[in-house]
mmCIF file of C-alpha atoms and ligand atoms in Angstrom:
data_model
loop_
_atom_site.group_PDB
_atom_site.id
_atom_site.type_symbol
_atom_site.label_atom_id
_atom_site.label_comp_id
_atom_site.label_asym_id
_atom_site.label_seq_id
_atom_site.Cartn_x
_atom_site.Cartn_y
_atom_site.Cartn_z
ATOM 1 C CA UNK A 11 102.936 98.414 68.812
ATOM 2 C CA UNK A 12 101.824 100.318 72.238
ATOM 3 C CA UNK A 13 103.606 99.617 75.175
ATOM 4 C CA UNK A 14 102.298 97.025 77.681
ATOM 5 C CA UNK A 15 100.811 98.532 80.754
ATOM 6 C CA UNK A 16 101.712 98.190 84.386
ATOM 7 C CA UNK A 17 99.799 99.082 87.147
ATOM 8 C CA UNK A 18 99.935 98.704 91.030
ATOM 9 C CA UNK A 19 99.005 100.219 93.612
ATOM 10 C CA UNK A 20 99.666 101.094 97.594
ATOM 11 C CA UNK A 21 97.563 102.276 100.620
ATOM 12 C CA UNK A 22 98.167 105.604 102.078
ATOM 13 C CA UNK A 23 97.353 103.419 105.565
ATOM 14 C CA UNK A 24 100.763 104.847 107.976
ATOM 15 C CA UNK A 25 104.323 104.917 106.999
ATOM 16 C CA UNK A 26 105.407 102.273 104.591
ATOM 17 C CA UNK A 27 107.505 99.053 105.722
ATOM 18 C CA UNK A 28 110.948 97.636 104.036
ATOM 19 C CA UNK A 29 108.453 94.777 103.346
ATOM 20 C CA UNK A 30 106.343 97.293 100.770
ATOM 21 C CA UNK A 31 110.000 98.412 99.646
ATOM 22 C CA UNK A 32 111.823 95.511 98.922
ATOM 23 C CA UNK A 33 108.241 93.218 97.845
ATOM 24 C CA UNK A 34 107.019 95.540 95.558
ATOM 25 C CA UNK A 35 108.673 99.567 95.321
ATOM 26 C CA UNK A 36 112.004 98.143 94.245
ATOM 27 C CA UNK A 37 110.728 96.496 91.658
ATOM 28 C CA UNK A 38 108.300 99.665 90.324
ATOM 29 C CA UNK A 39 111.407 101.527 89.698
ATOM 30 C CA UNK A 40 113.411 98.757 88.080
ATOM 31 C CA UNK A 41 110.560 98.267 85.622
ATOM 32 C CA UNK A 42 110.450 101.947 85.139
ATOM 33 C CA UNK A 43 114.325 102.015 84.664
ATOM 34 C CA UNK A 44 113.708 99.183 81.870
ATOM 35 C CA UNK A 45 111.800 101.121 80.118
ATOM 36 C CA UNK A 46 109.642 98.553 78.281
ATOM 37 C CA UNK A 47 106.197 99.221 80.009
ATOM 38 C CA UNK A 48 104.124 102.477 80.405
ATOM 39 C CA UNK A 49 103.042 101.902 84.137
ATOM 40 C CA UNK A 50 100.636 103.762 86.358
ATOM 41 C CA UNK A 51 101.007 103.844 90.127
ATOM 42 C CA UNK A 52 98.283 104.916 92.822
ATOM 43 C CA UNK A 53 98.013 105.505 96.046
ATOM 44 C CA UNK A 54 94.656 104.099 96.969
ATOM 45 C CA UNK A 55 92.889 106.096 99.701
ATOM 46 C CA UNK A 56 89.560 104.203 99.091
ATOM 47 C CA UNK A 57 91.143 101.050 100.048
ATOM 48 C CA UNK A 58 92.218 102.803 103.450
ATOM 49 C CA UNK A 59 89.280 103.874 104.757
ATOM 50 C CA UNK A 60 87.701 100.149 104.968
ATOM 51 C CA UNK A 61 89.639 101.017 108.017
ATOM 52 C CA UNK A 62 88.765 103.830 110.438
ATOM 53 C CA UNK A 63 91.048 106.680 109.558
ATOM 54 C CA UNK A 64 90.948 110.376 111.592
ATOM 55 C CA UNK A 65 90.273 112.620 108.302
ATOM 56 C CA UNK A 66 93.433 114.763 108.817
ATOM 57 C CA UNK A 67 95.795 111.575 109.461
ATOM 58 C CA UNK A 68 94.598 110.268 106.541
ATOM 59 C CA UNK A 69 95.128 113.609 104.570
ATOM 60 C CA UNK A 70 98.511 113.636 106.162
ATOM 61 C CA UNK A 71 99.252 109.904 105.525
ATOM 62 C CA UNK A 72 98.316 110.481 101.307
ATOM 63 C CA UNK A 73 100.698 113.306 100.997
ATOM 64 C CA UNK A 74 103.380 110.997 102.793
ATOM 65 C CA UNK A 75 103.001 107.911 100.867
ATOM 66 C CA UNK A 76 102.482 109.884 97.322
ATOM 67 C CA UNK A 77 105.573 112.066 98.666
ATOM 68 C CA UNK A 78 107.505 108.586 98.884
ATOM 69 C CA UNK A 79 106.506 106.987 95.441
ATOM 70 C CA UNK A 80 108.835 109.992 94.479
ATOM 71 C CA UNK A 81 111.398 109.795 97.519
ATOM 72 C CA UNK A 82 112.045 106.153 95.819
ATOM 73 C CA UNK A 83 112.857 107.348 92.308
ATOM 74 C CA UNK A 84 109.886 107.117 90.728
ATOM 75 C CA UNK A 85 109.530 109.855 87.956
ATOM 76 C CA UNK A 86 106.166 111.558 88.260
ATOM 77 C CA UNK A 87 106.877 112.490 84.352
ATOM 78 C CA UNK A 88 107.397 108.850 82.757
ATOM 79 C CA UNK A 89 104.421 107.053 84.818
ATOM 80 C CA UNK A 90 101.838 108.267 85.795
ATOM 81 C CA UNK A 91 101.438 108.856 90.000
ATOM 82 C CA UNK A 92 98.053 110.175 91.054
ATOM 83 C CA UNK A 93 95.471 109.435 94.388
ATOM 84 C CA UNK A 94 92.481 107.043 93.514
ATOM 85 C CA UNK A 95 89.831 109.385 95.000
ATOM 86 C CA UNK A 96 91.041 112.207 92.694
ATOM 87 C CA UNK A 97 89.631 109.861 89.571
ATOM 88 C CA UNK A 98 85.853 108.588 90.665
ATOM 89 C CA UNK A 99 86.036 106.264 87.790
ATOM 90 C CA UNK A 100 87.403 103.996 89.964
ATOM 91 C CA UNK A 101 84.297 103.680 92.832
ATOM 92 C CA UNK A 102 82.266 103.761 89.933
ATOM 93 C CA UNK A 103 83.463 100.314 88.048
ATOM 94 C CA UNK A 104 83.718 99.154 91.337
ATOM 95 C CA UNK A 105 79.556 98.899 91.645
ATOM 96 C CA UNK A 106 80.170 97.830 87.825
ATOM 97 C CA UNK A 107 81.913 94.778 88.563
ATOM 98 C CA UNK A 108 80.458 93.650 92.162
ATOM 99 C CA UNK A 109 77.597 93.020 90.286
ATOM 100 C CA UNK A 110 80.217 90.486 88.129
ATOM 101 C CA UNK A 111 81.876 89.146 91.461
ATOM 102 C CA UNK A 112 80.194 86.034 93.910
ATOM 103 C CA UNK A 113 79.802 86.291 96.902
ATOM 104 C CA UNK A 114 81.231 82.990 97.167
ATOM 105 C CA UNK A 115 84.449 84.145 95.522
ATOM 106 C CA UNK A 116 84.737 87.059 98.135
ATOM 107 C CA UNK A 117 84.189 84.928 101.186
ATOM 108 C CA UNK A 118 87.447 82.770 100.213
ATOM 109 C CA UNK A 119 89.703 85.906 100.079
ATOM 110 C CA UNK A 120 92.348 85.427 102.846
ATOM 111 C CA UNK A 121 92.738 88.737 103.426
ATOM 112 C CA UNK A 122 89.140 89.190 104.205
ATOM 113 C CA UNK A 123 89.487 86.653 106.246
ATOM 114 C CA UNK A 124 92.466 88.164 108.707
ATOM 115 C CA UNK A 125 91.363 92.083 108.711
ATOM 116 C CA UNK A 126 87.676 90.904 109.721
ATOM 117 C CA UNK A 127 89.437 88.579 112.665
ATOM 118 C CA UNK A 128 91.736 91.884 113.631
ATOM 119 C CA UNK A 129 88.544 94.251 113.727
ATOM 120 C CA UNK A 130 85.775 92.311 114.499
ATOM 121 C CA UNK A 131 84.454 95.411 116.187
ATOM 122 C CA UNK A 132 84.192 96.909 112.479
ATOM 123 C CA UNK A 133 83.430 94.044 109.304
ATOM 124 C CA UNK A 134 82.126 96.617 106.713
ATOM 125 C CA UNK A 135 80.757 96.191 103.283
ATOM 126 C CA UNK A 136 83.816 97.681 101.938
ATOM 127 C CA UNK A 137 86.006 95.319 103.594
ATOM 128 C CA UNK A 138 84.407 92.504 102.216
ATOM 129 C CA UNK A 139 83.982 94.458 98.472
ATOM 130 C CA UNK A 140 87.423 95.461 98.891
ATOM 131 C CA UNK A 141 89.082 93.279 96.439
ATOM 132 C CA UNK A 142 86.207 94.269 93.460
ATOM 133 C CA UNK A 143 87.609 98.062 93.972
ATOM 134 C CA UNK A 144 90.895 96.479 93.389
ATOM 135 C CA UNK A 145 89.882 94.787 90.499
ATOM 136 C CA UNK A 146 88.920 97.908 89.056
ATOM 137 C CA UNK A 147 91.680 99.519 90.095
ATOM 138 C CA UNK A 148 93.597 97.331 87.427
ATOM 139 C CA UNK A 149 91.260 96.624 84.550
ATOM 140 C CA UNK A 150 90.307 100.609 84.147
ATOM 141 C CA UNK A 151 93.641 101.053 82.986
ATOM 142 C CA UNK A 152 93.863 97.699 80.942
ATOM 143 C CA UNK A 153 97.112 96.754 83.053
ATOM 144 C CA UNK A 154 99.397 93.878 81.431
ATOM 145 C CA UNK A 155 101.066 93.184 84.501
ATOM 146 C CA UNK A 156 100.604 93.799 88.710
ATOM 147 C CA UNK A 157 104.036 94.130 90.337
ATOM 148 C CA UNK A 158 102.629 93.141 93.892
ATOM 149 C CA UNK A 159 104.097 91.096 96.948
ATOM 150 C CA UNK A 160 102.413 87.486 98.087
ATOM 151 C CA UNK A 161 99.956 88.813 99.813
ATOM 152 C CA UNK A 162 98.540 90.381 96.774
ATOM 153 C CA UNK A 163 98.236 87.346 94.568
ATOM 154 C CA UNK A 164 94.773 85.904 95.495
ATOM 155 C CA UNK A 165 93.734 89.358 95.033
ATOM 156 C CA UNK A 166 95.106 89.903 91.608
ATOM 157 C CA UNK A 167 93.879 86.062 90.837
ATOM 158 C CA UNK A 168 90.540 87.577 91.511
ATOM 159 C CA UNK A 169 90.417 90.383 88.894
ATOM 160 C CA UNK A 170 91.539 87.665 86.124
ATOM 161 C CA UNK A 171 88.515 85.843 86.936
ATOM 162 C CA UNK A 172 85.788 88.936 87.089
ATOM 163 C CA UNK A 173 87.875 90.217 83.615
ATOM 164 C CA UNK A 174 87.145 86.741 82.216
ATOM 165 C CA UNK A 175 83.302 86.197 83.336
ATOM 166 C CA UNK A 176 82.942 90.409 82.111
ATOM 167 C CA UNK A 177 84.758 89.277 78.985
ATOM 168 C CA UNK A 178 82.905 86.249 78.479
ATOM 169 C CA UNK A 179 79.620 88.146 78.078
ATOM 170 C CA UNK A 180 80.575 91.414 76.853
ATOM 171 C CA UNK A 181 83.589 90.227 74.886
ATOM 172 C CA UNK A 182 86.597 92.130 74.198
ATOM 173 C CA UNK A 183 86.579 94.617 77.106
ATOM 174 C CA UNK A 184 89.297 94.277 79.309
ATOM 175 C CA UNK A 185 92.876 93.287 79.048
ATOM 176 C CA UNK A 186 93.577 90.132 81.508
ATOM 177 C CA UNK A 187 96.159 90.812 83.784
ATOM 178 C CA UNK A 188 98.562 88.903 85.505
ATOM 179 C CA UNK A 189 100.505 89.230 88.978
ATOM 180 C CA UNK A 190 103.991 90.298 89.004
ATOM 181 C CA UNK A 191 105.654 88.440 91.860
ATOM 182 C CA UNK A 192 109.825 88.736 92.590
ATOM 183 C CA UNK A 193 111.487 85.502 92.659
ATOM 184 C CA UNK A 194 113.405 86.954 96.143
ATOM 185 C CA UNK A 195 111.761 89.142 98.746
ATOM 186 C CA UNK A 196 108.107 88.555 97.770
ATOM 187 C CA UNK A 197 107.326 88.122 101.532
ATOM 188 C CA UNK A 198 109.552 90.155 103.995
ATOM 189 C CA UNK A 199 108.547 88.387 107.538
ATOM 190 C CA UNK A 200 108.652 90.534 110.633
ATOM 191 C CA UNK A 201 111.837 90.747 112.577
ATOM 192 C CA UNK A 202 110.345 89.698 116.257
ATOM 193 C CA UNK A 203 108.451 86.690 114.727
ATOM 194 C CA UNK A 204 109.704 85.717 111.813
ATOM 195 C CA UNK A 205 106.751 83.307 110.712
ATOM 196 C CA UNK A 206 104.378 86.495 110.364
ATOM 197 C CA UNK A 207 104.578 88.997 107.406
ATOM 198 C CA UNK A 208 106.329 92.302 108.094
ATOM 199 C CA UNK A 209 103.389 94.401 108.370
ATOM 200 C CA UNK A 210 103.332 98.222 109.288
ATOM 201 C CA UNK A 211 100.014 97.996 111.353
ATOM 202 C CA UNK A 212 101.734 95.236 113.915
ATOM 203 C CA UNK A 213 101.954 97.367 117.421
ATOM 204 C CA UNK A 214 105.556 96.166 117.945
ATOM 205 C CA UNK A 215 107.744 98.883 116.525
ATOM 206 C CA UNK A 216 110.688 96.491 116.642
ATOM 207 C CA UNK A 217 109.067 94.322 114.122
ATOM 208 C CA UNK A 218 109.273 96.331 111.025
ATOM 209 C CA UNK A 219 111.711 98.959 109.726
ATOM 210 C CA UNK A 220 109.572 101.784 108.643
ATOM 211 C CA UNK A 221 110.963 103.609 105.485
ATOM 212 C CA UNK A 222 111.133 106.993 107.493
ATOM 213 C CA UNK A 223 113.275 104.989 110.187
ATOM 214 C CA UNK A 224 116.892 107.086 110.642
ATOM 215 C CA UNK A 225 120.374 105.037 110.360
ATOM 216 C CA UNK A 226 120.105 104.502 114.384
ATOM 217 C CA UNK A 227 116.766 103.646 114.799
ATOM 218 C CA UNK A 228 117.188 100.362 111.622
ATOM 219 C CA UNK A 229 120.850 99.348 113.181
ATOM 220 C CA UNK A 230 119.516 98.925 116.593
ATOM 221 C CA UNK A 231 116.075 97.086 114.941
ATOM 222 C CA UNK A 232 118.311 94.562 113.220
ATOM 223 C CA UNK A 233 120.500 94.431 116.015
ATOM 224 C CA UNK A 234 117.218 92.940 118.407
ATOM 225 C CA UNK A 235 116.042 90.899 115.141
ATOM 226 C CA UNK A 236 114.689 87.269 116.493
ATOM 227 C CA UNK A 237 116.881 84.872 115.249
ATOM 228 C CA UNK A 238 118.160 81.440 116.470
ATOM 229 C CA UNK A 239 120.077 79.614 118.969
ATOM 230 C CA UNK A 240 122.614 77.897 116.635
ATOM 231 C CA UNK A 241 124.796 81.220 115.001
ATOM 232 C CA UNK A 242 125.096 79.870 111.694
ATOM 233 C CA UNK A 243 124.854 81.986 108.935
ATOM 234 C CA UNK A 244 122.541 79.170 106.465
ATOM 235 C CA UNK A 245 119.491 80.037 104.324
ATOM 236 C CA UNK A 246 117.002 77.623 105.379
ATOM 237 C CA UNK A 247 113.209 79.487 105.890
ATOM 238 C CA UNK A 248 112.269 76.418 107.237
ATOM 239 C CA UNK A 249 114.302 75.855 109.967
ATOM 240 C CA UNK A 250 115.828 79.115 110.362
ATOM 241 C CA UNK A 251 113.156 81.788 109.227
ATOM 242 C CA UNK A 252 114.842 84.256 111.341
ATOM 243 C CA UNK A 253 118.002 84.268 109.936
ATOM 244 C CA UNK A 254 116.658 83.304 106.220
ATOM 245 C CA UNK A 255 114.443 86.734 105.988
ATOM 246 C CA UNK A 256 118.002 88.816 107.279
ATOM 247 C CA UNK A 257 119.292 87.121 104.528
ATOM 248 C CA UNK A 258 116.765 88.090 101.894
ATOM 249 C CA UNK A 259 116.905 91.903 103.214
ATOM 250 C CA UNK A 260 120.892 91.460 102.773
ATOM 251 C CA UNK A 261 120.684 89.571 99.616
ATOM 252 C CA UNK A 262 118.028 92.596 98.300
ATOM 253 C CA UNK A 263 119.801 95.389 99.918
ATOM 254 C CA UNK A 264 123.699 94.406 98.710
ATOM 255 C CA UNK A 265 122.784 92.641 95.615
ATOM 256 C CA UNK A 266 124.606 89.456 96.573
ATOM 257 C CA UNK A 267 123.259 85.818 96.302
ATOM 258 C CA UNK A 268 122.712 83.228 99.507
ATOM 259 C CA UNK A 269 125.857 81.023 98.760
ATOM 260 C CA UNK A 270 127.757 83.830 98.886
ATOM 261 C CA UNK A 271 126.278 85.472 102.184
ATOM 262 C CA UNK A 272 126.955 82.233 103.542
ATOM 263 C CA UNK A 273 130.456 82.192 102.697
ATOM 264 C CA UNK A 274 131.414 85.807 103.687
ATOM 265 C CA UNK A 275 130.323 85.283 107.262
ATOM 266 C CA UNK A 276 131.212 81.670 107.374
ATOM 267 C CA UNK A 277 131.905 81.179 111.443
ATOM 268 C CA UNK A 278 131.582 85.006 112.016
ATOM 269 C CA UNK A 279 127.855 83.938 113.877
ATOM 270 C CA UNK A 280 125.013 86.439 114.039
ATOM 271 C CA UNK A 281 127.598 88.919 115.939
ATOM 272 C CA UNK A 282 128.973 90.255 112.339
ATOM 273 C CA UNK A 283 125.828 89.156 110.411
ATOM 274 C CA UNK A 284 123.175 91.182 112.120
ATOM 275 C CA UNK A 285 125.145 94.835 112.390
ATOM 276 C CA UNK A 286 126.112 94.039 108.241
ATOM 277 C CA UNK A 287 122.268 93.943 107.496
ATOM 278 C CA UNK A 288 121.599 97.142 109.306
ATOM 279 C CA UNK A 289 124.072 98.633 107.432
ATOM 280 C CA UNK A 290 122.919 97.750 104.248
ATOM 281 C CA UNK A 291 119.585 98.820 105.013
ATOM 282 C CA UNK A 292 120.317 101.924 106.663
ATOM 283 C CA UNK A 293 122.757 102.539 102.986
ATOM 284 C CA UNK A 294 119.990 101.174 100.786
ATOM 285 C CA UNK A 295 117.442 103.726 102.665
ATOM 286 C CA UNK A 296 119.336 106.695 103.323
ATOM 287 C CA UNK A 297 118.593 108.476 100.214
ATOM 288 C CA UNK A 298 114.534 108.231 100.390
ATOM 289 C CA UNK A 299 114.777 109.716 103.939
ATOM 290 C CA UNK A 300 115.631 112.676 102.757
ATOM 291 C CA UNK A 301 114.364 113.014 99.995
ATOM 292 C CA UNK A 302 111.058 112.533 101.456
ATOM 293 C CA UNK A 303 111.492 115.058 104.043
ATOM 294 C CA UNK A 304 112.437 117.503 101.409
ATOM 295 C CA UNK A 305 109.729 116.644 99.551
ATOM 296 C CA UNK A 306 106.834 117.121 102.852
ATOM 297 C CA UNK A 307 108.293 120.470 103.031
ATOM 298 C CA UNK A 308 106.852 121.420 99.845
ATOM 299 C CA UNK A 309 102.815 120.116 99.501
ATOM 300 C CA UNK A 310 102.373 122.895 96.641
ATOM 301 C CA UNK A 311 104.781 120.847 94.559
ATOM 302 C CA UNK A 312 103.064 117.540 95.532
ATOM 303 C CA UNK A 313 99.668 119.095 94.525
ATOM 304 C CA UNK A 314 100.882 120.247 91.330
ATOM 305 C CA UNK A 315 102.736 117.056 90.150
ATOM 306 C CA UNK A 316 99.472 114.972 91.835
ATOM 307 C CA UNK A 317 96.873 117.443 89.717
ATOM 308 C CA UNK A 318 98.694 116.055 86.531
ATOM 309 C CA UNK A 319 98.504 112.585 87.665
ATOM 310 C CA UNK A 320 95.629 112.414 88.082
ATOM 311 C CA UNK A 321 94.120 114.467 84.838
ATOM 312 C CA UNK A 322 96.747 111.820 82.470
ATOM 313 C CA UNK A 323 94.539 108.829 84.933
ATOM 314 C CA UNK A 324 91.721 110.246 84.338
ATOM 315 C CA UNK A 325 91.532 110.426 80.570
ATOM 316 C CA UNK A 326 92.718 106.487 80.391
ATOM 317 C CA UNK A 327 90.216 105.644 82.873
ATOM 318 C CA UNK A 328 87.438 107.551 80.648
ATOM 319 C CA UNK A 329 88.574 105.265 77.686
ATOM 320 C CA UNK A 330 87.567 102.212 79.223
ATOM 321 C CA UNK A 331 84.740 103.686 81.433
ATOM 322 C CA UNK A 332 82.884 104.202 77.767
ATOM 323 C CA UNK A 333 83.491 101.297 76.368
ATOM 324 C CA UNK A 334 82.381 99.522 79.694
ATOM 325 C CA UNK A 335 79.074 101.818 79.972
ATOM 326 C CA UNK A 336 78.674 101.100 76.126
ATOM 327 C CA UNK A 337 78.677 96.986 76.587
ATOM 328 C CA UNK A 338 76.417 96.832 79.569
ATOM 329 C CA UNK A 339 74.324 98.905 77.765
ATOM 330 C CA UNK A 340 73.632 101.937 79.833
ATOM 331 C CA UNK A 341 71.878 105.088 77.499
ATOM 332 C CA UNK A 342 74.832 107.672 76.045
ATOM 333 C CA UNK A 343 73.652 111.181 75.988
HETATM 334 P P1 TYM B 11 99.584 97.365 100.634
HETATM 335 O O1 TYM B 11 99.380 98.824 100.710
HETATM 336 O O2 TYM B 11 99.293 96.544 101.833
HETATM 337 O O3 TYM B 11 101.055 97.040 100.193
HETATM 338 C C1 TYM B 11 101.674 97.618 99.031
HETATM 339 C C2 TYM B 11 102.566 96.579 98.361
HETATM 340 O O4 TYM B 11 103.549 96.074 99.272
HETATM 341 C C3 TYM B 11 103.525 94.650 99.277
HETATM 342 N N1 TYM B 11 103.898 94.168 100.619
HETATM 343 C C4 TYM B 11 104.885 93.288 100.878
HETATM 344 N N2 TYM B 11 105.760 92.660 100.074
HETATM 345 C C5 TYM B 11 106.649 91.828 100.667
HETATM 346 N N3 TYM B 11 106.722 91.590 102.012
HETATM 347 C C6 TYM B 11 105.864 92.212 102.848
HETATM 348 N N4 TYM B 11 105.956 92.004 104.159
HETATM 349 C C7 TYM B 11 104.892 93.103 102.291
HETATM 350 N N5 TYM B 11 103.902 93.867 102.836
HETATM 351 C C8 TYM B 11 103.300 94.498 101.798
HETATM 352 C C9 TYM B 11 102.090 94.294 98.910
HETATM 353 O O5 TYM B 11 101.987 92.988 98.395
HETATM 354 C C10 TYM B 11 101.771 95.360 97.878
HETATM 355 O O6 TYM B 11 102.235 94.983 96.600
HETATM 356 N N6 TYM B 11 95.460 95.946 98.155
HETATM 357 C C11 TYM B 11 96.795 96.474 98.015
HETATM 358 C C12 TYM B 11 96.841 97.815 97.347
HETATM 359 C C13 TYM B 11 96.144 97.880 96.028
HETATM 360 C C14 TYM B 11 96.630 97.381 94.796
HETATM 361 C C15 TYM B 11 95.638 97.737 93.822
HETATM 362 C C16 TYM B 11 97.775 96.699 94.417
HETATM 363 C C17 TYM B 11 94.945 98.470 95.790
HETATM 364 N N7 TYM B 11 94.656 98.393 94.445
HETATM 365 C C18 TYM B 11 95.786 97.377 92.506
HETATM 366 C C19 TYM B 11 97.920 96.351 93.090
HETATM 367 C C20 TYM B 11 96.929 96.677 92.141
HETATM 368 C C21 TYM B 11 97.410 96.623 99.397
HETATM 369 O O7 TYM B 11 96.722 96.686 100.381
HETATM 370 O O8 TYM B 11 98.770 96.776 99.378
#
């Protein structure tokens, strides 16, 4: 039997955050260290321009973000890593399926909700449609399974339904997929307000540790990190979000579990806790650092290992495309 197939995807929007990392990277190259799923990864540019971008940030900000799928161990040889323009199949299902997606559905999407509230000067078409490119993002490859963080969910909720109401008249098509969502670290909350996601687009640089962040730069971050005014080390996201995302970071970063966090710095207060999660994070991210500055140094490798992503994309996205032209009933030449 074929492998099941993974597929998720990241916009090439600015440098990523530790929330990306630890919500949904980590977790890419665990599944491709397990070895049970053939998974494709993309760096969706489409998705970033619902957005305005300056053209040459945004070619500078693709190279970046595909230069870290690889930075983070992901072998460009077993998945496949490409850029979504580079395959058009993907704009094209898009129109396929908006014509398969309400209006009503659309209008409930959260995330629709916040961008249009954040850039009211700019609510596009494609930031409403956003979520039917996403779907096709996932069903032209016939994806299994969507390692994504929380934010993602509703999204990925979404492309089950459009899969189902395609299916349901043109049966057989697509393969329903289903969100991928880590028990621990699924939403990694900024580190000045600890009630809002970690996001890399908030204007306070002291909320987020960017991946690209040196040693320094994430100890002193974690050193200002909003906590509270009892020092008890105590996993409790409801009382104590502060202190219970430093936890998750630790708990992600180290490997250990909450009962035990709590009992290594048992009366030490957030004195000893707060330097011990910059240090795991600046351990955890030293590698990709410079890796990925290696890597930006050499944009003819990049292009070469992204050409080949995107041709082994292409020809999987071709298999459905026909089979999708072929049910709606569109003449074959
Ligand atoms: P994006 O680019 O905003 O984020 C990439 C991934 O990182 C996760 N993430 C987080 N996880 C935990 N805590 C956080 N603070 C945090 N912030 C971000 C996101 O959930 C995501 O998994 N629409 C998607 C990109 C996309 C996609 C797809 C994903 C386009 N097509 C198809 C999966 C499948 C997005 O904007 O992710």
């Amino acid at each position: 039997m074929s492998k099941k197939r993974i597929l998720s995807g990241v916009q090439s929007s600015g440098t990523p955050t530790l929330g990306n990392y630890l919500g949904a990277f980590k977790n890419w190259v665990a599944l491709q260290d397990a070895g049970e799923y053939e998974s494709v990864y993309c760096v969706v540019d489409l998705h970033a321009i619902t957005v305005r971008r300056d053209p040459a940030q945004l070619r500078r900000q693709t190279y970046e973000m595909y230069a870290l799928l690889l930075a983070i161990g992901l072998d460009p040889k077993r998945n496949v890593l490409f850029v979504q323009s580079h395959v058009p199949a993907h704009a094209e299902l898009a129109w396929l399926l908006g014509c398969y997606t309400m209006f009503g559905e659309l209008s409930r999407m959260t995330q629709f909700k916040d961008k249009s509230a954040r850039h009211a000067d700019n609510i596009n078409a494609g930031l409403f449609t956003y979520p039917v490119l996403m779907a096709a993002d996932i069903l032209l490859y016939q994806a299994d399974l969507v390692p994504v963080g929380d934010d993602q969910k509703q999204h990925v909720e979404l492309t089950r339904d459009v899969a189902l109401r395609f299916n349901g008249l043109h049966p057989g098509v697509f393969t329903l997929p289903a969100p991928y969502i880590p028990p621990v670290g699924a939403r990694i909350m900024s580190l000045q307000e600890p009630t809002r996601k970690m996001d890399k687009s908030d204007p306070n640089p002291a909320a987020h540790i960017l991946l690209t962040d040196t040693a320094d730069v994430i100890r002193k971050k974690f050193k200002k990190a909003v906590t509270d005014s009892d020092s008890q080390v105590r996993y409790d996201p409801e009382a104590k979000p502060g202190v219970s995302n430093l936890m998750t970071i630790y708990a992600l970063a180290t490997g250990k579990k909450f009962p035990e966090i709590e009992k290594d710095f048992e009366g030490m207060g957030y004195g000893a806790f707060k330097p011990a999660v910059g240090d795991a994070v600046a351990a955890l991210l030293a590698p990709v650092g410079d890796t990925f500055a290696r890597l930006m140094d050499d944009t003819g490798y990049l292009d070469t290992v992204m050409r080949d992503g995107r041709d082994r994309a292409a020809a999987l996205a071709e298999q459905t495309m026909e089979k999708v032209r072929q049910a709606i009933g569109f003449v074959a030449l």
